[in-house]
């Protein structure tokens, strides 16, 4: 009997990350890189590299040009970003987004529009359930006798 697919070493679709970190600490860079890696792990994507832009320049930076180059490689599925803001300010982000989608690559956002933000942490001594995310829709009321 063959093992289940989940138990095989199957490689997911190839994606590349892009971070725009103009004035960020190394700790922030590491945290964002880890967020991309975790997103890819949860969604069974193969993160093959992360391009990091460190200058607040124009639409054509070395990091973004490198990203466009790998999007032309056979088997590249898409680009993963922590948020759309990592493409830059609106004047730069819109043409960049258009170039990514024109290449046929998918644009995947770890936190996109409509993604719920984590709940604030609870007061000291609060039970762990206090800070958990809640559903954006109300829960149905259960009618039962006690």
PDB file of C-alpha atoms in Angstrom:
ATOM      1  CA  UNK A   1       0.000   0.000   0.000  1.00  0.00           C
ATOM      2  CA  UNK A   2       1.289   3.488  -0.931  1.00  0.00           C
ATOM      3  CA  UNK A   3       1.760   6.078   1.823  1.00  0.00           C
ATOM      4  CA  UNK A   4      -0.645   9.006   1.906  1.00  0.00           C
ATOM      5  CA  UNK A   5       0.381  12.108  -0.057  1.00  0.00           C
ATOM      6  CA  UNK A   6       0.796  14.023   3.205  1.00  0.00           C
ATOM      7  CA  UNK A   7       3.581  11.598   4.158  1.00  0.00           C
ATOM      8  CA  UNK A   8       5.549  11.974   0.926  1.00  0.00           C
ATOM      9  CA  UNK A   9       8.220  14.552   0.218  1.00  0.00           C
ATOM     10  CA  UNK A  10       6.096  16.530  -2.232  1.00  0.00           C
ATOM     11  CA  UNK A  11       7.350  19.998  -3.153  1.00  0.00           C
ATOM     12  CA  UNK A  12       4.735  22.733  -3.326  1.00  0.00           C
ATOM     13  CA  UNK A  13       4.474  25.492  -5.908  1.00  0.00           C
ATOM     14  CA  UNK A  14       7.575  27.705  -6.051  1.00  0.00           C
ATOM     15  CA  UNK A  15       7.196  31.230  -4.696  1.00  0.00           C
ATOM     16  CA  UNK A  16       9.564  34.095  -3.938  1.00  0.00           C
ATOM     17  CA  UNK A  17       9.208  36.642  -1.178  1.00  0.00           C
ATOM     18  CA  UNK A  18       9.666  40.389  -1.411  1.00  0.00           C
ATOM     19  CA  UNK A  19      10.306  42.714   1.525  1.00  0.00           C
ATOM     20  CA  UNK A  20      10.696  46.479   1.379  1.00  0.00           C
ATOM     21  CA  UNK A  21      12.691  47.375   4.478  1.00  0.00           C
ATOM     22  CA  UNK A  22      13.928  50.951   4.176  1.00  0.00           C
ATOM     23  CA  UNK A  23      14.436  51.704   7.890  1.00  0.00           C
ATOM     24  CA  UNK A  24      13.940  48.476   9.784  1.00  0.00           C
ATOM     25  CA  UNK A  25      16.028  46.602  12.316  1.00  0.00           C
ATOM     26  CA  UNK A  26      17.523  43.181  11.721  1.00  0.00           C
ATOM     27  CA  UNK A  27      15.039  41.755  14.238  1.00  0.00           C
ATOM     28  CA  UNK A  28      12.116  43.134  12.187  1.00  0.00           C
ATOM     29  CA  UNK A  29      13.629  41.709   8.998  1.00  0.00           C
ATOM     30  CA  UNK A  30      13.981  38.294  10.630  1.00  0.00           C
ATOM     31  CA  UNK A  31      10.401  38.415  11.932  1.00  0.00           C
ATOM     32  CA  UNK A  32       9.010  39.290   8.501  1.00  0.00           C
ATOM     33  CA  UNK A  33      11.108  36.582   6.841  1.00  0.00           C
ATOM     34  CA  UNK A  34       9.806  34.075   9.401  1.00  0.00           C
ATOM     35  CA  UNK A  35       6.222  35.207   8.698  1.00  0.00           C
ATOM     36  CA  UNK A  36       6.720  34.550   4.973  1.00  0.00           C
ATOM     37  CA  UNK A  37       8.242  31.139   5.687  1.00  0.00           C
ATOM     38  CA  UNK A  38       5.400  30.184   8.047  1.00  0.00           C
ATOM     39  CA  UNK A  39       2.762  31.320   5.538  1.00  0.00           C
ATOM     40  CA  UNK A  40       4.411  29.192   2.865  1.00  0.00           C
ATOM     41  CA  UNK A  41       4.633  26.202   5.187  1.00  0.00           C
ATOM     42  CA  UNK A  42       0.943  26.438   6.112  1.00  0.00           C
ATOM     43  CA  UNK A  43      -0.118  26.776   2.483  1.00  0.00           C
ATOM     44  CA  UNK A  44       2.278  24.109   1.163  1.00  0.00           C
ATOM     45  CA  UNK A  45       4.315  26.552  -0.918  1.00  0.00           C
ATOM     46  CA  UNK A  46       8.060  26.243  -1.557  1.00  0.00           C
ATOM     47  CA  UNK A  47       9.735  29.551  -0.631  1.00  0.00           C
ATOM     48  CA  UNK A  48      12.828  29.593  -2.849  1.00  0.00           C
ATOM     49  CA  UNK A  49      14.157  33.011  -1.869  1.00  0.00           C
ATOM     50  CA  UNK A  50      13.357  36.444  -0.496  1.00  0.00           C
ATOM     51  CA  UNK A  51      14.317  39.678  -2.227  1.00  0.00           C
ATOM     52  CA  UNK A  52      14.905  42.615   0.127  1.00  0.00           C
ATOM     53  CA  UNK A  53      14.729  46.222  -0.997  1.00  0.00           C
ATOM     54  CA  UNK A  54      16.513  48.631   1.333  1.00  0.00           C
ATOM     55  CA  UNK A  55      16.304  51.905  -0.589  1.00  0.00           C
ATOM     56  CA  UNK A  56      13.315  54.202  -0.991  1.00  0.00           C
ATOM     57  CA  UNK A  57      13.999  54.582  -4.685  1.00  0.00           C
ATOM     58  CA  UNK A  58      12.009  54.278  -7.831  1.00  0.00           C
ATOM     59  CA  UNK A  59       9.971  51.448  -9.262  1.00  0.00           C
ATOM     60  CA  UNK A  60      13.115  49.801 -10.686  1.00  0.00           C
ATOM     61  CA  UNK A  61      15.332  48.738  -7.808  1.00  0.00           C
ATOM     62  CA  UNK A  62      17.855  45.912  -8.022  1.00  0.00           C
ATOM     63  CA  UNK A  63      15.741  43.766  -5.676  1.00  0.00           C
ATOM     64  CA  UNK A  64      12.547  44.254  -7.683  1.00  0.00           C
ATOM     65  CA  UNK A  65      14.352  43.654 -10.983  1.00  0.00           C
ATOM     66  CA  UNK A  66      15.739  40.410  -9.531  1.00  0.00           C
ATOM     67  CA  UNK A  67      12.227  39.408  -8.477  1.00  0.00           C
ATOM     68  CA  UNK A  68      10.925  40.022 -11.994  1.00  0.00           C
ATOM     69  CA  UNK A  69      13.769  37.908 -13.394  1.00  0.00           C
ATOM     70  CA  UNK A  70      12.879  34.859 -11.280  1.00  0.00           C
ATOM     71  CA  UNK A  71       9.205  35.209 -12.164  1.00  0.00           C
ATOM     72  CA  UNK A  72      10.212  34.313 -15.730  1.00  0.00           C
ATOM     73  CA  UNK A  73      11.702  30.994 -14.571  1.00  0.00           C
ATOM     74  CA  UNK A  74       9.761  27.860 -15.413  1.00  0.00           C
ATOM     75  CA  UNK A  75       7.706  26.631 -12.483  1.00  0.00           C
ATOM     76  CA  UNK A  76       7.471  29.900 -10.546  1.00  0.00           C
ATOM     77  CA  UNK A  77       3.988  30.215  -9.074  1.00  0.00           C
ATOM     78  CA  UNK A  78       4.032  33.609  -7.440  1.00  0.00           C
ATOM     79  CA  UNK A  79       5.238  36.275  -5.037  1.00  0.00           C
ATOM     80  CA  UNK A  80       4.454  36.345  -1.335  1.00  0.00           C
ATOM     81  CA  UNK A  81       4.418  39.636   0.613  1.00  0.00           C
ATOM     82  CA  UNK A  82       3.661  40.385   4.269  1.00  0.00           C
ATOM     83  CA  UNK A  83       1.263  43.099   3.024  1.00  0.00           C
ATOM     84  CA  UNK A  84       0.685  45.031  -0.192  1.00  0.00           C
ATOM     85  CA  UNK A  85       2.528  48.004   1.342  1.00  0.00           C
ATOM     86  CA  UNK A  86       5.816  46.120   0.789  1.00  0.00           C
ATOM     87  CA  UNK A  87       5.578  47.000  -2.895  1.00  0.00           C
ATOM     88  CA  UNK A  88       6.151  50.632  -1.891  1.00  0.00           C
ATOM     89  CA  UNK A  89       4.092  53.826  -1.825  1.00  0.00           C
ATOM     90  CA  UNK A  90       0.978  53.885  -4.029  1.00  0.00           C
ATOM     91  CA  UNK A  91       2.768  55.609  -6.925  1.00  0.00           C
ATOM     92  CA  UNK A  92       5.304  52.766  -7.053  1.00  0.00           C
ATOM     93  CA  UNK A  93       3.145  49.888  -5.788  1.00  0.00           C
ATOM     94  CA  UNK A  94       0.500  50.070  -8.523  1.00  0.00           C
ATOM     95  CA  UNK A  95       2.930  49.664 -11.451  1.00  0.00           C
ATOM     96  CA  UNK A  96       4.826  46.977  -9.542  1.00  0.00           C
ATOM     97  CA  UNK A  97       1.654  45.036  -8.864  1.00  0.00           C
ATOM     98  CA  UNK A  98       0.719  45.329 -12.542  1.00  0.00           C
ATOM     99  CA  UNK A  99       4.141  43.997 -13.607  1.00  0.00           C
ATOM    100  CA  UNK A 100       3.875  41.021 -11.256  1.00  0.00           C
ATOM    101  CA  UNK A 101       0.412  40.065 -12.441  1.00  0.00           C
ATOM    102  CA  UNK A 102       1.338  40.675 -16.098  1.00  0.00           C
ATOM    103  CA  UNK A 103       4.090  38.071 -15.694  1.00  0.00           C
ATOM    104  CA  UNK A 104       1.399  35.511 -14.891  1.00  0.00           C
ATOM    105  CA  UNK A 105       2.558  35.124 -11.278  1.00  0.00           C
ATOM    106  CA  UNK A 106       0.146  35.092  -8.366  1.00  0.00           C
ATOM    107  CA  UNK A 107       0.431  37.821  -5.746  1.00  0.00           C
ATOM    108  CA  UNK A 108      -0.036  36.274  -2.293  1.00  0.00           C
ATOM    109  CA  UNK A 109      -0.427  38.404   0.832  1.00  0.00           C
ATOM    110  CA  UNK A 110       0.225  37.135   4.340  1.00  0.00           C
ATOM    111  CA  UNK A 111      -1.989  39.950   5.626  1.00  0.00           C
ATOM    112  CA  UNK A 112      -4.190  41.469   2.980  1.00  0.00           C
ATOM    113  CA  UNK A 113      -7.243  43.669   3.007  1.00  0.00           C
ATOM    114  CA  UNK A 114      -9.896  42.150   5.225  1.00  0.00           C
ATOM    115  CA  UNK A 115      -7.463  39.952   7.165  1.00  0.00           C
ATOM    116  CA  UNK A 116      -8.324  40.174  10.847  1.00  0.00           C
ATOM    117  CA  UNK A 117      -5.686  41.700  13.077  1.00  0.00           C
ATOM    118  CA  UNK A 118      -4.656  39.761  16.164  1.00  0.00           C
ATOM    119  CA  UNK A 119      -6.607  40.559  19.293  1.00  0.00           C
ATOM    120  CA  UNK A 120      -4.810  42.684  21.868  1.00  0.00           C
ATOM    121  CA  UNK A 121      -3.043  40.771  24.576  1.00  0.00           C
ATOM    122  CA  UNK A 122      -4.993  40.409  27.772  1.00  0.00           C
ATOM    123  CA  UNK A 123      -4.185  41.795  31.168  1.00  0.00           C
ATOM    124  CA  UNK A 124      -1.677  40.025  33.356  1.00  0.00           C
ATOM    125  CA  UNK A 125      -3.152  36.861  34.783  1.00  0.00           C
ATOM    126  CA  UNK A 126      -5.918  36.633  32.154  1.00  0.00           C
ATOM    127  CA  UNK A 127      -6.619  33.151  30.803  1.00  0.00           C
ATOM    128  CA  UNK A 128      -4.974  32.331  27.432  1.00  0.00           C
ATOM    129  CA  UNK A 129      -8.390  32.305  25.721  1.00  0.00           C
ATOM    130  CA  UNK A 130      -8.780  36.056  26.302  1.00  0.00           C
ATOM    131  CA  UNK A 131      -6.428  37.082  23.500  1.00  0.00           C
ATOM    132  CA  UNK A 132      -7.554  34.567  20.889  1.00  0.00           C
ATOM    133  CA  UNK A 133      -8.969  35.755  17.586  1.00  0.00           C
ATOM    134  CA  UNK A 134     -12.682  35.796  17.297  1.00  0.00           C
ATOM    135  CA  UNK A 135     -14.729  35.079  14.223  1.00  0.00           C
ATOM    136  CA  UNK A 136     -15.645  38.225  12.253  1.00  0.00           C
ATOM    137  CA  UNK A 137     -19.261  37.006  12.191  1.00  0.00           C
ATOM    138  CA  UNK A 138     -21.396  36.557  15.273  1.00  0.00           C
ATOM    139  CA  UNK A 139     -21.672  33.056  16.659  1.00  0.00           C
ATOM    140  CA  UNK A 140     -25.124  31.507  16.702  1.00  0.00           C
ATOM    141  CA  UNK A 141     -26.884  31.328  20.046  1.00  0.00           C
ATOM    142  CA  UNK A 142     -27.435  27.765  21.215  1.00  0.00           C
ATOM    143  CA  UNK A 143     -30.768  27.104  22.831  1.00  0.00           C
ATOM    144  CA  UNK A 144     -30.546  24.383  25.451  1.00  0.00           C
ATOM    145  CA  UNK A 145     -31.797  23.595  28.918  1.00  0.00           C
ATOM    146  CA  UNK A 146     -29.441  23.289  31.827  1.00  0.00           C
TER     147      UNK A 146
END
